[in-house]
Short mmCIF file of C-alpha atoms in Angstrom, two decimals:
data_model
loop_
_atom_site.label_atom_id
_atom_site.label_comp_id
_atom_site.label_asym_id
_atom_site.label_seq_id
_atom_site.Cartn_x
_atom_site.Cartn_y
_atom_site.Cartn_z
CA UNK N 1 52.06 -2.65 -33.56
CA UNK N 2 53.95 -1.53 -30.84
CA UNK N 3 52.66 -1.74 -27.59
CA UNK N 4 53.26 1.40 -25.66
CA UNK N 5 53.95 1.39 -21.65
CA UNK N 6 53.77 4.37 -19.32
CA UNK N 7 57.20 5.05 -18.88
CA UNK N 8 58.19 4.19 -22.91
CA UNK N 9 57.17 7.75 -24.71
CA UNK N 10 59.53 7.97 -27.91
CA UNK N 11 62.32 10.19 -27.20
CA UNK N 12 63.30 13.44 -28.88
CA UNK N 13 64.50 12.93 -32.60
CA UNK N 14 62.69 9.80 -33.30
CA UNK N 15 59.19 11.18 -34.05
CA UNK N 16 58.20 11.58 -37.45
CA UNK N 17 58.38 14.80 -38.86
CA UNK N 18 55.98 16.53 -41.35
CA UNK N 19 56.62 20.03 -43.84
CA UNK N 20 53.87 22.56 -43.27
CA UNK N 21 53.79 24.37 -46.74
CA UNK N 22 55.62 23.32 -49.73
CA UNK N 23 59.74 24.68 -49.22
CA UNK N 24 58.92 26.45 -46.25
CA UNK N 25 61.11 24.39 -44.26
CA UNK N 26 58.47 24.41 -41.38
CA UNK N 27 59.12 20.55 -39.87
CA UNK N 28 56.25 19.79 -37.28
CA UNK N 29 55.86 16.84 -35.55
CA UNK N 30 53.36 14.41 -37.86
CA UNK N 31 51.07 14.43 -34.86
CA UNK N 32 50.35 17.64 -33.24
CA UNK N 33 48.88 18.17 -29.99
CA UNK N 34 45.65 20.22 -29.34
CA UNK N 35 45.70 22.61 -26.23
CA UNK N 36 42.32 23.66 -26.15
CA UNK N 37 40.36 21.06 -23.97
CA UNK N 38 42.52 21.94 -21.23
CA UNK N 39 40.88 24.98 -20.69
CA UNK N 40 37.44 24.97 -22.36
CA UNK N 41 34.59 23.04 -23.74
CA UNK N 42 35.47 19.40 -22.48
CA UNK N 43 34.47 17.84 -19.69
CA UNK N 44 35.19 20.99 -17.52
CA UNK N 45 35.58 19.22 -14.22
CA UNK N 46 38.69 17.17 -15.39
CA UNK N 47 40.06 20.53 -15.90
CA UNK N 48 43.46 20.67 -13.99
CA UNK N 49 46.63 23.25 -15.28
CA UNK N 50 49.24 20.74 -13.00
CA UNK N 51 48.05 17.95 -14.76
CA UNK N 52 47.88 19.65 -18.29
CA UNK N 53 51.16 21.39 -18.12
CA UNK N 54 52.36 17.77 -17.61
CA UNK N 55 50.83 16.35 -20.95
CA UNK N 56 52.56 19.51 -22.49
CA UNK N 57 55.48 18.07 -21.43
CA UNK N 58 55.17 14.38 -22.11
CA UNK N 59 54.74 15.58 -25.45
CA UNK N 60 57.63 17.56 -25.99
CA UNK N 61 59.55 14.21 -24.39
CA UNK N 62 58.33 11.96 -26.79
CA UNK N 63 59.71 13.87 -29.53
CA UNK N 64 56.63 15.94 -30.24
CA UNK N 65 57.18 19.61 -31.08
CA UNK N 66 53.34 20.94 -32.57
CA UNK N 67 51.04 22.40 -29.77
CA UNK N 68 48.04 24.21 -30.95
CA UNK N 69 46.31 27.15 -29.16
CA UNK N 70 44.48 30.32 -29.26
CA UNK N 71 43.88 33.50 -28.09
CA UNK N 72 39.93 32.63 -27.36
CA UNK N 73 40.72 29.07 -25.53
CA UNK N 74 39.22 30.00 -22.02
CA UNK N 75 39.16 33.81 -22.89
CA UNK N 76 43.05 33.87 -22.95
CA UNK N 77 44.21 31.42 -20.37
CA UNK N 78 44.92 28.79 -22.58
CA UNK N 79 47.49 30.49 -24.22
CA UNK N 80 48.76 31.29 -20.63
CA UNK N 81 48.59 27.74 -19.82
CA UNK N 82 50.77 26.60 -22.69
CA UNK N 83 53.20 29.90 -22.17
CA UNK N 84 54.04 28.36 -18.48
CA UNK N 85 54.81 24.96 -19.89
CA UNK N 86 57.47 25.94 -22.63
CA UNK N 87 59.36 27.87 -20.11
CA UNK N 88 62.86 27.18 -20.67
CA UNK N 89 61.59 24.81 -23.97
CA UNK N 90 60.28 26.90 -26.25
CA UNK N 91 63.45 26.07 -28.59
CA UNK N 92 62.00 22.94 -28.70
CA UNK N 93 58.35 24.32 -29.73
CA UNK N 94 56.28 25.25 -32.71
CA UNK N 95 54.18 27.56 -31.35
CA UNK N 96 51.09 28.04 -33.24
CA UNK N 97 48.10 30.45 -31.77
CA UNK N 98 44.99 31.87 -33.85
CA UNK N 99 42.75 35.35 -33.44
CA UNK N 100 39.75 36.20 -35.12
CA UNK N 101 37.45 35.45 -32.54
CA UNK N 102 36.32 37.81 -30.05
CA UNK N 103 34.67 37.38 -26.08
CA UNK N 104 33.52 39.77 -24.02
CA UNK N 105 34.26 40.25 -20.76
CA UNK N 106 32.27 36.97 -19.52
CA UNK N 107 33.39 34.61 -21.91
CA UNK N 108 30.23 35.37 -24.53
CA UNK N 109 30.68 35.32 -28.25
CA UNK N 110 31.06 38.97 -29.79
CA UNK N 111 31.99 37.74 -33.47
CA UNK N 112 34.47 37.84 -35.76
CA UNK N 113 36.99 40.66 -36.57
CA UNK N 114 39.98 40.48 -39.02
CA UNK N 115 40.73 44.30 -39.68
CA UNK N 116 44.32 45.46 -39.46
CA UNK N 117 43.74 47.15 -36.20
CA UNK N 118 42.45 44.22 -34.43
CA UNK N 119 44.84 41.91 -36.14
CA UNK N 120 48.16 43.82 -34.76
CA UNK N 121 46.64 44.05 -31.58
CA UNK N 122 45.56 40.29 -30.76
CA UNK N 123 49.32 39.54 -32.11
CA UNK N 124 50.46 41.84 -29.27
CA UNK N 125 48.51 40.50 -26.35
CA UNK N 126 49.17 36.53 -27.69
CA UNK N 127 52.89 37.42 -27.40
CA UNK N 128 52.42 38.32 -23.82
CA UNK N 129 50.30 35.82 -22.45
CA UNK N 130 52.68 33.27 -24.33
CA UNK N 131 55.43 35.18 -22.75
CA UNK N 132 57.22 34.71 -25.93
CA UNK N 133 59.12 37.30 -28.58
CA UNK N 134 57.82 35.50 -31.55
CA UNK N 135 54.92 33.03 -32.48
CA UNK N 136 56.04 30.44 -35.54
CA UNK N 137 52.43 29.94 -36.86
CA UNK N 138 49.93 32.79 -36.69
CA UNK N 139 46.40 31.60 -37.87
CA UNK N 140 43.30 33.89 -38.78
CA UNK N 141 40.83 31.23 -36.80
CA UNK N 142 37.77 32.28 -38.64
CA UNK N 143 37.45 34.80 -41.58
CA UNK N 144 35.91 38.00 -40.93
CA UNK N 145 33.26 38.96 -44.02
CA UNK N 146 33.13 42.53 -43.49
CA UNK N 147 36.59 43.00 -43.85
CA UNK N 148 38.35 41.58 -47.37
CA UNK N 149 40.53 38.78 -47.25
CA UNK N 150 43.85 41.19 -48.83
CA UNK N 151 43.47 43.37 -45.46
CA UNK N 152 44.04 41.10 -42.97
CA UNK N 153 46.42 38.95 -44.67
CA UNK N 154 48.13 42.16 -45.46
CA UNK N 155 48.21 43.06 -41.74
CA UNK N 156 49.53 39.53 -40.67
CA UNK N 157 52.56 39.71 -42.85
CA UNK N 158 53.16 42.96 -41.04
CA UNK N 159 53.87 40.77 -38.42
CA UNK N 160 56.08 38.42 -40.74
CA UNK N 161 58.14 41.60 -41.22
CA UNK N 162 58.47 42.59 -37.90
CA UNK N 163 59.82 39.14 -36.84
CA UNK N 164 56.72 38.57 -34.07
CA UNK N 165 55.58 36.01 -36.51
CA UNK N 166 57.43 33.40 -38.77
CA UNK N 167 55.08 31.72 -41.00
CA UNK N 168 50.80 32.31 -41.72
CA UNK N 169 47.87 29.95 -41.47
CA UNK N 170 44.46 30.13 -42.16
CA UNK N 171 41.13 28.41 -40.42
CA UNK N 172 38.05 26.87 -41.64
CA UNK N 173 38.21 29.39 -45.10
CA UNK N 174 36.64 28.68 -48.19
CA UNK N 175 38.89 27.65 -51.23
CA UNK N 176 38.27 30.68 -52.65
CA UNK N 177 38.76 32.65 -49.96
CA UNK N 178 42.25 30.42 -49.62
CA UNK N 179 43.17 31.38 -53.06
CA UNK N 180 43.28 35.00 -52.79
CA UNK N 181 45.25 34.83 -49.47
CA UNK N 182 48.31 33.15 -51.13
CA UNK N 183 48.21 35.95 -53.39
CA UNK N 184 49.41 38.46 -51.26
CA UNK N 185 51.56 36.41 -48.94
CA UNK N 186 52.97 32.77 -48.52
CA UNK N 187 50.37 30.65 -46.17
CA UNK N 188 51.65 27.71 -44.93
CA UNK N 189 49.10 25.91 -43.28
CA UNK N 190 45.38 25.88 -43.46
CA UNK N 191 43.52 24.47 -39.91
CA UNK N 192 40.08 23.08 -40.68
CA UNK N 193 38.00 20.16 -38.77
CA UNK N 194 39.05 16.81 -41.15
CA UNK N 195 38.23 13.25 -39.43
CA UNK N 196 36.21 10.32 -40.54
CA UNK N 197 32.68 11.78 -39.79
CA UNK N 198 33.97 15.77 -41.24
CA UNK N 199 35.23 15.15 -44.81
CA UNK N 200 33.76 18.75 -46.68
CA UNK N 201 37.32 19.53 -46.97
CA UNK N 202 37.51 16.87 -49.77
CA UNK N 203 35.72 18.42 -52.42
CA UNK N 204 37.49 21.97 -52.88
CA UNK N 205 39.49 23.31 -49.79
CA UNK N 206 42.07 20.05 -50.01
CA UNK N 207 42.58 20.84 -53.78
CA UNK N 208 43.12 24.35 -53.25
CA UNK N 209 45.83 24.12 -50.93
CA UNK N 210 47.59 21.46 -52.38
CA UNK N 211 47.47 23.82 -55.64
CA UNK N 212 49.48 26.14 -53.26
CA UNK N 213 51.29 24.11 -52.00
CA UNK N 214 49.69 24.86 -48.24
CA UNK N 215 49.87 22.08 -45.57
CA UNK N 216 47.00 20.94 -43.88
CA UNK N 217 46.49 20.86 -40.02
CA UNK N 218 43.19 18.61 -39.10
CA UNK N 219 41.64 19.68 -35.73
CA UNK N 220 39.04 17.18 -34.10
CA UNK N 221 40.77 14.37 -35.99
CA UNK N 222 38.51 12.09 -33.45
CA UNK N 223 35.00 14.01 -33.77
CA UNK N 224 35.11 15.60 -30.84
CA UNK N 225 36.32 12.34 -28.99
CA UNK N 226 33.10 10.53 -30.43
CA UNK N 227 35.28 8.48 -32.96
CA UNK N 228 36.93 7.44 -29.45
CA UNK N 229 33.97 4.60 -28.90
CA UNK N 230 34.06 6.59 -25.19
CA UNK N 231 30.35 7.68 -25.58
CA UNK N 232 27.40 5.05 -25.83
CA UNK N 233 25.07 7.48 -25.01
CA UNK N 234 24.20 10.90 -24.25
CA UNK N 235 24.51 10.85 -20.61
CA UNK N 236 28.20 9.93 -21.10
CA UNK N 237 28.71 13.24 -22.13
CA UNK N 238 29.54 15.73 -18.66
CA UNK N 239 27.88 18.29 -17.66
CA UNK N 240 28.71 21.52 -18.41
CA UNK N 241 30.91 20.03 -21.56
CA UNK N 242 30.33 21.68 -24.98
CA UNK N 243 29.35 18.36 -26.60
CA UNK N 244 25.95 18.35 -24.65
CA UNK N 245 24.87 21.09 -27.42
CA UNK N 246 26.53 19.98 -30.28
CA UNK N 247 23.81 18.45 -33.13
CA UNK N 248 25.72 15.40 -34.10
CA UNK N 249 25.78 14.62 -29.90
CA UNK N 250 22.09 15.24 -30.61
CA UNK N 251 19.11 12.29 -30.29
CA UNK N 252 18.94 10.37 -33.44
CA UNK N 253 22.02 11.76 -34.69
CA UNK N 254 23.77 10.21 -31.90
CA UNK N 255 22.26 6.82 -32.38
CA UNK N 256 22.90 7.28 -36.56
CA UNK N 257 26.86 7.85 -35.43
CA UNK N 258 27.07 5.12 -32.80
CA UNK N 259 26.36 2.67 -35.29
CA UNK N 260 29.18 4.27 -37.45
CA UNK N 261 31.26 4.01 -34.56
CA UNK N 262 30.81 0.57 -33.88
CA UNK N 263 31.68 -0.68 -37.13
CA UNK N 264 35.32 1.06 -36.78
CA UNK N 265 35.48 -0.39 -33.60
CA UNK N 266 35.24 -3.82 -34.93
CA UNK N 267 37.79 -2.88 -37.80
CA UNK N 268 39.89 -1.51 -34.59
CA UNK N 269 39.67 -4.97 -32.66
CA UNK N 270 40.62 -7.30 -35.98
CA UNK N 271 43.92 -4.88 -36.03
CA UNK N 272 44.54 -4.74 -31.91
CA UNK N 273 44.37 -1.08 -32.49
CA UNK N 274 41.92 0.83 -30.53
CA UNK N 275 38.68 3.19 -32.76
CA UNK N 276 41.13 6.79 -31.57
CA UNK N 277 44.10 5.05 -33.50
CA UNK N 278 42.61 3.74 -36.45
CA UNK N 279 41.16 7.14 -36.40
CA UNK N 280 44.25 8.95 -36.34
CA UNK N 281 46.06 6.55 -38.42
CA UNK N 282 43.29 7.45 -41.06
CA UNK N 283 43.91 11.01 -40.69
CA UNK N 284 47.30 10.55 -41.41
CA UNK N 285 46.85 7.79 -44.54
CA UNK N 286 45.14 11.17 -46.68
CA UNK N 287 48.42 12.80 -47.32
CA UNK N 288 52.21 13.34 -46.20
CA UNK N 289 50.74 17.22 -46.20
CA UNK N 290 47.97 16.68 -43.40
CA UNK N 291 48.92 17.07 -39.54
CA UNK N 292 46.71 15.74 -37.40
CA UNK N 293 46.04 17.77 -33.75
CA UNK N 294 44.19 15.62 -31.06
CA UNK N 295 43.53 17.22 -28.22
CA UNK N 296 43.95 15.58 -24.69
CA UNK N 297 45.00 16.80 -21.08
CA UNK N 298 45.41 13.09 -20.13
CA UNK N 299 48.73 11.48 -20.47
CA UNK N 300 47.61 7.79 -21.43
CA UNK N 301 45.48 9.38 -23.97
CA UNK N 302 48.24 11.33 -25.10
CA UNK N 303 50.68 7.79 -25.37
CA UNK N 304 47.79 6.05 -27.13
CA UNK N 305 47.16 9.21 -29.86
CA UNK N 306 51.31 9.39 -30.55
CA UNK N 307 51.31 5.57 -30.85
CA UNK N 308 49.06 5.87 -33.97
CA UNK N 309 52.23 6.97 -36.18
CA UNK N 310 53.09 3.24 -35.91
CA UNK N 311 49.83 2.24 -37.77
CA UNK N 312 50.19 1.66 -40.91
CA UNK N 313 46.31 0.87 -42.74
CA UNK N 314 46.40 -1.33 -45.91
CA UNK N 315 44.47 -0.61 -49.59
CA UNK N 316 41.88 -3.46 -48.36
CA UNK N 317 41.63 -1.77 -44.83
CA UNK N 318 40.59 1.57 -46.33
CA UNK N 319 38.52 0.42 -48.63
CA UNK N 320 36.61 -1.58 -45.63
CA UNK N 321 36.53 2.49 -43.59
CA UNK N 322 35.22 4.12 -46.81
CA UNK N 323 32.68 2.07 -47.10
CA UNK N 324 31.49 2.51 -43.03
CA UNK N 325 32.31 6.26 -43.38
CA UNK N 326 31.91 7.71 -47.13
CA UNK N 327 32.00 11.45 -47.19
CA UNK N 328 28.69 13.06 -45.52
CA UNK N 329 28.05 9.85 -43.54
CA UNK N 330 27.64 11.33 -40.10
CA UNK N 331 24.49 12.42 -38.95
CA UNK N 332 24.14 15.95 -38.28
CA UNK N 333 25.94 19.60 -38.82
CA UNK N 334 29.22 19.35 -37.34
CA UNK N 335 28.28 23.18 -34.98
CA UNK N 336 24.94 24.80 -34.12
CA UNK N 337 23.50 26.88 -36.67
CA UNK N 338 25.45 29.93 -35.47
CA UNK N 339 28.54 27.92 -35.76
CA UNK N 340 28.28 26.88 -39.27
CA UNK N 341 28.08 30.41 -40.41
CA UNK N 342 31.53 31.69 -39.19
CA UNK N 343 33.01 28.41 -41.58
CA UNK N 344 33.90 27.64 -44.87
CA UNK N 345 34.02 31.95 -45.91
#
């Protein structure tokens, strides 16, 4: 493998490129990058927009054109954050942003909405904290239950119409769910957590949209940075970071998914790879139709994520990860109980 030095991102046109939905001609870089953590959940005090905007940008130097936001990342300034770093780039850019989920006023939860009202108007205010006049992949991030699934498609490819959106994506919905949404208009991308330790996508949701031909985006392609090896125990974990509550992060769960851990990290070592690679490189190994997204707002994270493309895992090297991580290995749901509702509707 190559090794990668600070100054030695790839440059534009040599990253490997990826189609988003069967003939939709949507080319994405084959690893996206995740914008979230640099304005919620993780470790909070590394927060810093300078230092963020500049991963943003090492990024789009290395050839990378996939950054992934959304309207409730930090209540809105996430989206702000990555609007102010494609100035005078965004030619260069496949935007993607999601709505779905509301906040109040003080950052609490409020639920889900996907009703053609709400849907037109989150499109409106994404546009202008983006300060852009069109976004190029519009995700529902979770899928409202009250409202059917017809409506708020139906709504979205308003948008499609309109030319403030180019293509559609869906988040953490069920297959059938998935099914009826291609129905009414062309989705090109479903978003759902994939990664060694989150494989329910396997059994029905990766069938479904390869039926329709839909690409597949995989957020938390590292577990939430546990898949990393950076955590040995719980007091690793900052304060204040979303992790703390999360039940996999949890007691013996976390001791059940160390041990998982550790194993990769000794396939890692034999391959002078480090666990996030092989992780990645995993990710990637399911399909020329999956996109991985890890998130970062460090730079030598960033270098060591994009140099995962240049891993290539053999049949006996898989065979040696399925066997450490078959499908349900990980101990734990992958949210609270409140979380686990709003997926897989």
């Amino acid at each position: 493998m190559k090794q990668w030095q600070d100054s030695d991102l790839r440059k534009p046109g040599q990253m490997m490129h990826r189609e988003l939905g069967k003939d939709s001609g949507l080319k994405v870089s084959a690893i996206g990058l995740g914008c979230m953590g640099m304005s919620e959940f993780y470790s909070p005090e590394e927060m810093n927009d300078i230092e963020s905007i500049g991963v943003i940008h090492a990024y789009l130097n290395a050839g990378g054109n996939f950054l992934d936001t959304a309207d409730m990342y930090g209540s809105g300034k996430n989206e702000e954050l990555v609007g102010r770093a494609i100035v005078g780039r965004r030619d260069q850019v496949v935007l993607a942003t999601k709505f779905g989920n509301m906040r109040g006023p003080k950052g609490e939860f409020l639920g889900v909405r996907g009703d053609r009202e709400y849907v037109r108007t989150c499109c409106e205010a994404s546009l202008k904290r983006l300060n852009v006049d069109h976004i190029d992949l519009y995700y529902q991030h979770r899928v409202d239950p009250k409202v059917p699934i017809e409506e708020t498609i139906g709504a979205m490819a308003e948008l499609v119409q309109e030319g403030k959106v180019r293509f559609l994506g869906m988040s953490e919905a069920a297959a059938e769910t998935i099914d009826r949404a291609a129905k009414v208009h062309k989705i090109v991308a479903l978003q759902s957590e994939y990664s060694l330790w989150t494989r329910d996508v396997e059994s029905s949701i990766l069938p479904m949209v390869r039926k329709h031909g839909i690409g597949f985006v995989a957020y938390s392609p590292l577990g939430r940075g546990f898949l990393s090896g950076q955590f040995k125990s719980f007091e690793d974990i900052p304060e204040g970071d979303y992790r703390r509550n999360s039940p996999r992060f949890q007691g013996e769960n976390f001791d059940k998914n160390l041990a998982l851990v550790e194993e990769i990290e000794a396939i890692a070592a034999t391959k002078g790879v480090s666990p996030s690679q092989l992780a990645i490189a995993w990710v990637l190994a399911r399909g020329e139709d999956i996109v991985p997204i890890p998130g970062t707002k460090r730079q030598k994270y960033l270098e060591a994520n994009m140099a995962a493309i240049d891993i290539e895992l053999s049949a006996a090297e898989l065979e040696r990860i399925e066997a450490i991580f078959p499908r349900d290995a990980a101990a734990g749901e992958r949210y609270h109980e409140h979380g686990m509702k709003a997926v897989n509707l």
